Structures are given as C-alpha cells and as structure tokens.
C-alpha cells in the first residue's frame, strides 16, 4: 500500500476516535493499537513513519517475526490473540508491552510459573467473554471479578492492568453495546484494584466501544483496507 493511502486510513480512524472520545469527555484519552495481522510488515513500517507507535499481533510466531524484522524501530508491541500454553516461553522472551488475552486462571498460573523461572514479569489484561459466545475465549462476566483478584493474589509475576473484550459477533448494535457495557462495568469495579486499561473495540465497532468507556482500541482492517 502506498503511504498516502495508509495516511488517509489512519487519519480517518484517528478522526473517528477523536469524535467518539470527545463525546465522552475532553479528558477521556484513548490509545490506538494497530493490528497488523492482515497486512505486510512493510505497511507497519509505513504506519510508524506516519506516527503510529503501538502495534498488535494475535500469534506469537508472527509477533516474533515482525519484532525481529522491525527491531530498529522504537515500537510498542501488544499480544492480542489466544495464547497456547506451549507458546508461553516464546512470548515471555519477546517481552511484549501488554498481553491482552489472559483468558483463564489456569493460563495465568502457567504463565506466572514460567515467568518466575525466568525472573520476568508481564503486564496483562483479563479477557472477558462478555457476549458469552462459545467460539470466544475469556472468563464469564460473573466470575471475572473473583478471578481478577485471585490472579492478583497468587501470580506475583503477572501485573494485571485491566480488562479486554471482543464485542458480540452480530449486526445487532444493541447486543454489541451490551457486551461493552458489561465489560466496562467490571472494569470500573476493578478500579480500586488498580485496573487502568479497558481494551475494547475493533474496526467494526470502535466508536461504540469508546462511547461505552473503552480507552484502548485494537484496529486492523480499517487501517489496511
Ligand atoms: C484481528 C483482531 C483485531 C482487529 O480486528 P479488525 O476487525 O480487523 O479491526 C482486534 N482484536 C483481536 C483480538 C483480533 O484478533
């Protein structure tokens, strides 16, 4: 993709984020994580030239390849996809800025153990299956609060920073909004536990997610269309 095309896409996304966040509050700041999984690594480098710093990938291997190719650039990398237990050590070695997809207590315990062995720490979000979809991972809204506290207590090598969700997979805006509101409600009750990141919103629904309180959106196809 040529640079001007990517610039137009990025401008449009930033404008939409701006419009949505201002409708919440002038003080509501939203981070954009550009999800590169559908695009070539060259386009990530171009987006960096255009001012974008934070990038996300949903597979450990792809994350590793791209971090290696682009290691000269001061980028911030996010792991946003389901983490297989046999990839935990690989991910730890990559030292991502934030891992969005901690989706069970058993994954947290396994990750904590392997982090401990390497004397490492990782910043993570607890993934909530807010739309209760079979196809999606994450803890249920009912158990989210307890599991968050349990991880905080029993996993010293994990620093929990907040929550993540994927909006309901439907054309029904009301259902999508509900899944965001449920997640934001949990995020708010976790404020006293130090939660500061509410990661929700993708290409199809990020303005709505921001209006529901998201402060981090993960946008892929809208940037690379
Ligand atoms: C792919 C992906 C995104 C970005 O999706 P788009 O619809 O292309 O913006 C966001 N979050 C997760 C977890 C993803 O896997």
CSV table of C-alpha atoms and ligand atoms in Angstrom, one decimal:
chain,number,residue,atom,x,y,z
A,1,UNK,CA,0.0,0.0,0.0
A,2,UNK,CA,1.3,3.4,-0.7
A,3,UNK,CA,2.0,5.9,2.0
A,4,UNK,CA,-0.8,8.4,1.1
A,5,UNK,CA,-3.4,5.6,1.1
A,6,UNK,CA,-2.3,4.5,4.6
A,7,UNK,CA,-2.2,8.1,5.7
A,8,UNK,CA,-5.9,8.6,4.7
A,9,UNK,CA,-6.9,5.4,6.5
A,10,UNK,CA,-5.0,6.4,9.7
A,11,UNK,CA,-6.5,9.9,9.6
A,12,UNK,CA,-10.0,8.6,9.3
A,13,UNK,CA,-9.5,6.2,12.2
A,14,UNK,CA,-7.9,8.9,14.4
A,15,UNK,CA,-10.7,11.3,13.5
A,16,UNK,CA,-13.4,8.7,14.4
A,17,UNK,CA,-11.6,8.0,17.7
A,18,UNK,CA,-11.4,11.7,18.4
A,19,UNK,CA,-15.1,12.3,17.7
A,20,UNK,CA,-16.1,9.4,20.0
A,21,UNK,CA,-13.8,10.2,22.8
A,22,UNK,CA,-14.8,13.9,22.9
A,23,UNK,CA,-18.4,12.8,23.2
A,24,UNK,CA,-17.4,11.0,26.4
A,25,UNK,CA,-15.1,13.7,27.8
A,26,UNK,CA,-12.3,16.0,26.8
A,27,UNK,CA,-10.2,14.2,29.4
A,28,UNK,CA,-11.0,10.7,28.0
A,29,UNK,CA,-7.8,9.5,26.4
A,30,UNK,CA,-7.9,6.5,24.0
A,31,UNK,CA,-4.9,4.5,22.8
A,32,UNK,CA,-4.9,3.1,19.2
A,33,UNK,CA,-3.2,-0.2,18.8
A,34,UNK,CA,-2.8,-1.0,15.1
A,35,UNK,CA,-3.4,-4.7,14.4
A,36,UNK,CA,-1.2,-5.9,11.6
A,37,UNK,CA,-2.3,-9.5,11.2
A,38,UNK,CA,-3.9,-9.0,7.8
A,39,UNK,CA,-1.1,-6.9,6.3
A,40,UNK,CA,2.5,-7.0,5.2
A,41,UNK,CA,5.3,-5.9,7.5
A,42,UNK,CA,6.2,-3.0,5.1
A,43,UNK,CA,2.8,-1.4,5.9
A,44,UNK,CA,3.6,-1.5,9.6
A,45,UNK,CA,6.9,0.4,9.0
A,46,UNK,CA,4.9,2.9,6.9
A,47,UNK,CA,2.4,3.5,9.7
A,48,UNK,CA,5.3,4.1,12.0
A,49,UNK,CA,6.6,6.8,9.7
A,50,UNK,CA,3.1,8.3,9.8
A,51,UNK,CA,3.3,8.5,13.6
A,52,UNK,CA,1.8,5.2,14.9
A,53,UNK,CA,3.8,3.6,17.7
A,54,UNK,CA,1.7,0.7,19.1
A,55,UNK,CA,1.1,-2.5,17.1
A,56,UNK,CA,-0.7,-5.7,17.9
A,57,UNK,CA,-0.5,-9.3,16.7
A,58,UNK,CA,-2.6,-12.3,17.5
A,59,UNK,CA,0.0,-15.1,17.1
A,60,UNK,CA,3.3,-15.5,18.9
A,61,UNK,CA,5.2,-16.6,15.9
A,62,UNK,CA,4.0,-13.7,13.7
A,63,UNK,CA,4.8,-11.3,16.6
A,64,UNK,CA,8.3,-12.7,16.9
A,65,UNK,CA,9.0,-12.4,13.1
A,66,UNK,CA,7.8,-8.8,13.0
A,67,UNK,CA,9.5,-7.7,16.1
A,68,UNK,CA,12.7,-9.1,14.6
A,69,UNK,CA,12.3,-7.5,11.2
A,70,UNK,CA,11.4,-4.1,12.7
A,71,UNK,CA,13.7,-4.2,15.8
A,72,UNK,CA,15.4,-1.0,14.8
A,73,UNK,CA,12.1,0.9,15.3
A,74,UNK,CA,11.0,2.0,18.8
A,75,UNK,CA,7.7,0.3,18.6
A,76,UNK,CA,5.4,-0.9,21.3
A,77,UNK,CA,4.1,-4.4,20.8
A,78,UNK,CA,0.9,-6.0,22.0
A,79,UNK,CA,-0.1,-9.6,22.1
A,80,UNK,CA,-3.9,-9.7,21.5
A,81,UNK,CA,-4.7,-13.3,20.5
A,82,UNK,CA,-5.3,-16.6,22.3
A,83,UNK,CA,-2.1,-17.9,23.9
A,84,UNK,CA,-1.4,-21.6,23.6
A,85,UNK,CA,0.4,-23.0,26.7
A,86,UNK,CA,3.2,-24.4,24.6
A,87,UNK,CA,4.0,-20.8,23.3
A,88,UNK,CA,4.3,-19.2,26.7
A,89,UNK,CA,8.1,-19.3,26.9
A,90,UNK,CA,8.4,-17.8,23.4
A,91,UNK,CA,6.1,-15.0,24.4
A,92,UNK,CA,8.0,-14.2,27.6
A,93,UNK,CA,11.2,-13.9,25.6
A,94,UNK,CA,9.6,-11.3,23.3
A,95,UNK,CA,8.7,-9.1,26.3
A,96,UNK,CA,5.5,-7.6,24.9
A,97,UNK,CA,4.3,-4.2,26.3
A,98,UNK,CA,0.9,-5.7,27.1
A,99,UNK,CA,-0.7,-9.1,26.8
A,100,UNK,CA,-4.5,-8.6,26.3
A,101,UNK,CA,-5.7,-12.2,26.2
A,102,UNK,CA,-5.2,-13.8,29.6
A,103,UNK,CA,-8.4,-15.9,29.4
A,104,UNK,CA,-8.4,-18.3,32.3
A,105,UNK,CA,-7.0,-18.8,35.8
A,106,UNK,CA,-5.1,-21.9,34.6
A,107,UNK,CA,-3.4,-19.9,31.9
A,108,UNK,CA,-2.5,-17.2,34.4
A,109,UNK,CA,-1.0,-19.8,36.8
A,110,UNK,CA,1.0,-21.5,34.0
A,111,UNK,CA,2.3,-18.1,32.7
A,112,UNK,CA,3.2,-17.0,36.2
A,113,UNK,CA,5.2,-20.2,36.8
A,114,UNK,CA,7.2,-19.7,33.6
A,115,UNK,CA,7.7,-16.0,34.2
A,116,UNK,CA,9.0,-16.9,37.7
A,117,UNK,CA,11.5,-19.4,36.3
A,118,UNK,CA,12.9,-16.6,34.1
A,119,UNK,CA,12.6,-13.9,36.8
A,120,UNK,CA,10.4,-12.0,34.4
A,121,UNK,CA,7.2,-10.0,34.7
A,122,UNK,CA,4.4,-9.4,32.2
A,123,UNK,CA,1.7,-6.7,32.0
A,124,UNK,CA,-1.6,-8.5,31.2
A,125,UNK,CA,-5.4,-7.9,30.7
A,126,UNK,CA,-8.0,-10.3,31.8
A,127,UNK,CA,-10.1,-11.3,28.8
A,128,UNK,CA,-13.8,-11.4,29.4
A,129,UNK,CA,-16.2,-13.3,27.2
A,130,UNK,CA,-18.8,-10.6,27.6
A,131,UNK,CA,-21.1,-11.9,24.8
A,132,UNK,CA,-21.0,-15.5,26.1
A,133,UNK,CA,-20.0,-16.9,22.8
A,134,UNK,CA,-18.9,-20.5,22.5
A,135,UNK,CA,-16.3,-19.6,19.9
A,136,UNK,CA,-14.6,-17.0,22.1
A,137,UNK,CA,-12.3,-17.4,25.0
A,138,UNK,CA,-12.3,-15.5,28.2
A,139,UNK,CA,-13.8,-15.7,31.6
A,140,UNK,CA,-17.5,-15.1,32.2
A,141,UNK,CA,-18.7,-11.7,33.4
A,142,UNK,CA,-19.9,-13.4,36.7
A,143,UNK,CA,-16.5,-14.9,37.5
A,144,UNK,CA,-14.4,-12.0,36.2
A,145,UNK,CA,-14.0,-10.0,39.4
A,146,UNK,CA,-13.1,-13.0,41.6
A,147,UNK,CA,-10.6,-14.4,39.0
A,148,UNK,CA,-9.0,-11.0,38.7
A,149,UNK,CA,-8.4,-10.8,42.4
A,150,UNK,CA,-7.2,-14.4,42.5
A,151,UNK,CA,-4.6,-13.8,39.8
A,152,UNK,CA,-3.5,-10.6,41.6
A,153,UNK,CA,-3.1,-12.6,44.8
A,154,UNK,CA,-1.5,-15.8,43.5
A,155,UNK,CA,0.5,-14.6,40.5
A,156,UNK,CA,3.2,-12.2,41.6
A,157,UNK,CA,5.0,-12.2,38.2
A,158,UNK,CA,1.9,-11.0,36.4
A,159,UNK,CA,0.9,-7.4,36.7
A,160,UNK,CA,-2.8,-7.0,35.8
A,161,UNK,CA,-3.6,-3.7,34.1
A,162,UNK,CA,-7.3,-4.2,33.4
A,163,UNK,CA,-9.7,-6.0,31.1
A,164,UNK,CA,-10.2,-6.8,27.4
A,165,UNK,CA,-13.2,-8.0,25.4
A,166,UNK,CA,-14.2,-8.7,21.9
A,167,UNK,CA,-17.7,-7.2,21.1
A,168,UNK,CA,-20.6,-9.5,20.3
A,169,UNK,CA,-20.3,-11.0,16.8
A,170,UNK,CA,-23.6,-9.8,15.4
A,171,UNK,CA,-25.2,-7.0,13.4
A,172,UNK,CA,-27.4,-6.1,16.3
A,173,UNK,CA,-25.8,-2.9,17.7
A,174,UNK,CA,-27.7,-3.2,20.9
A,175,UNK,CA,-26.1,-6.6,21.7
A,176,UNK,CA,-22.7,-5.3,20.9
A,177,UNK,CA,-23.3,-2.3,23.1
A,178,UNK,CA,-24.4,-4.6,25.9
A,179,UNK,CA,-21.2,-6.6,25.7
A,180,UNK,CA,-19.2,-3.4,26.0
A,181,UNK,CA,-21.3,-2.1,28.9
A,182,UNK,CA,-20.9,-5.3,30.8
A,183,UNK,CA,-17.1,-5.2,30.4
A,184,UNK,CA,-16.9,-1.5,31.3
A,185,UNK,CA,-18.9,-2.1,34.4
A,186,UNK,CA,-16.5,-4.8,35.5
A,187,UNK,CA,-13.6,-2.5,34.7
A,188,UNK,CA,-15.0,0.2,36.9
A,189,UNK,CA,-15.4,-2.1,39.9
A,190,UNK,CA,-11.8,-3.1,39.4
A,191,UNK,CA,-10.6,0.5,39.5
A,192,UNK,CA,-9.8,0.1,43.2
A,193,UNK,CA,-7.6,-2.9,42.3
A,194,UNK,CA,-5.5,-0.7,40.0
A,195,UNK,CA,-7.2,-1.5,36.7
A,196,UNK,CA,-6.5,1.3,34.2
A,197,UNK,CA,-6.9,-0.3,30.8
A,198,UNK,CA,-10.2,-1.2,29.2
A,199,UNK,CA,-9.4,-2.7,25.8
A,200,UNK,CA,-12.4,-3.0,23.6
A,201,UNK,CA,-13.3,-2.0,20.0
A,202,UNK,CA,-12.2,-3.3,16.6
A,203,UNK,CA,-12.7,-2.0,13.1
A,204,UNK,CA,-16.5,-2.6,13.1
A,205,UNK,CA,-17.3,-1.2,16.5
A,206,UNK,CA,-14.6,1.0,17.9
A,207,UNK,CA,-16.6,4.3,18.1
A,208,UNK,CA,-19.3,2.5,20.0
A,209,UNK,CA,-16.7,0.8,22.3
A,210,UNK,CA,-15.2,4.3,23.1
A,211,UNK,CA,-18.7,5.7,23.9
A,212,UNK,CA,-19.1,2.7,26.3
A,213,UNK,CA,-15.8,3.7,28.1
A,214,UNK,CA,-13.1,1.9,26.2
A,215,UNK,CA,-9.6,3.6,26.5
A,216,UNK,CA,-7.8,1.2,24.1
A,217,UNK,CA,-9.0,0.2,20.7
A,218,UNK,CA,-7.5,-2.6,18.5
A,219,UNK,CA,-8.0,-1.7,14.9
A,220,UNK,CA,-6.8,-3.8,11.9
A,221,UNK,CA,-8.8,-3.9,8.7
A,222,UNK,CA,-10.0,-0.2,8.8
A,223,UNK,CA,-6.3,0.8,8.7
A,224,UNK,CA,-5.2,-1.6,6.0
A,225,UNK,CA,-8.3,-1.6,3.7
B,1,LIG,C1,-7.9,-9.2,14.5
B,1,LIG,C2,-8.2,-8.7,15.8
B,1,LIG,C3,-8.5,-7.3,16.0
B,1,LIG,C4,-8.6,-6.3,14.8
B,1,LIG,O1,-9.7,-6.7,14.0
B,1,LIG,P1,-10.3,-5.8,12.9
B,1,LIG,O2,-11.7,-6.1,12.8
B,1,LIG,O3,-9.5,-6.1,11.6
B,1,LIG,O4,-10.1,-4.3,13.3
B,1,LIG,C5,-8.7,-6.9,17.2
B,1,LIG,N1,-8.6,-7.7,18.3
B,1,LIG,C6,-8.4,-9.0,18.2
B,1,LIG,C7,-8.3,-9.8,19.4
B,1,LIG,C8,-8.1,-9.5,16.9
B,1,LIG,O5,-7.8,-10.8,16.8
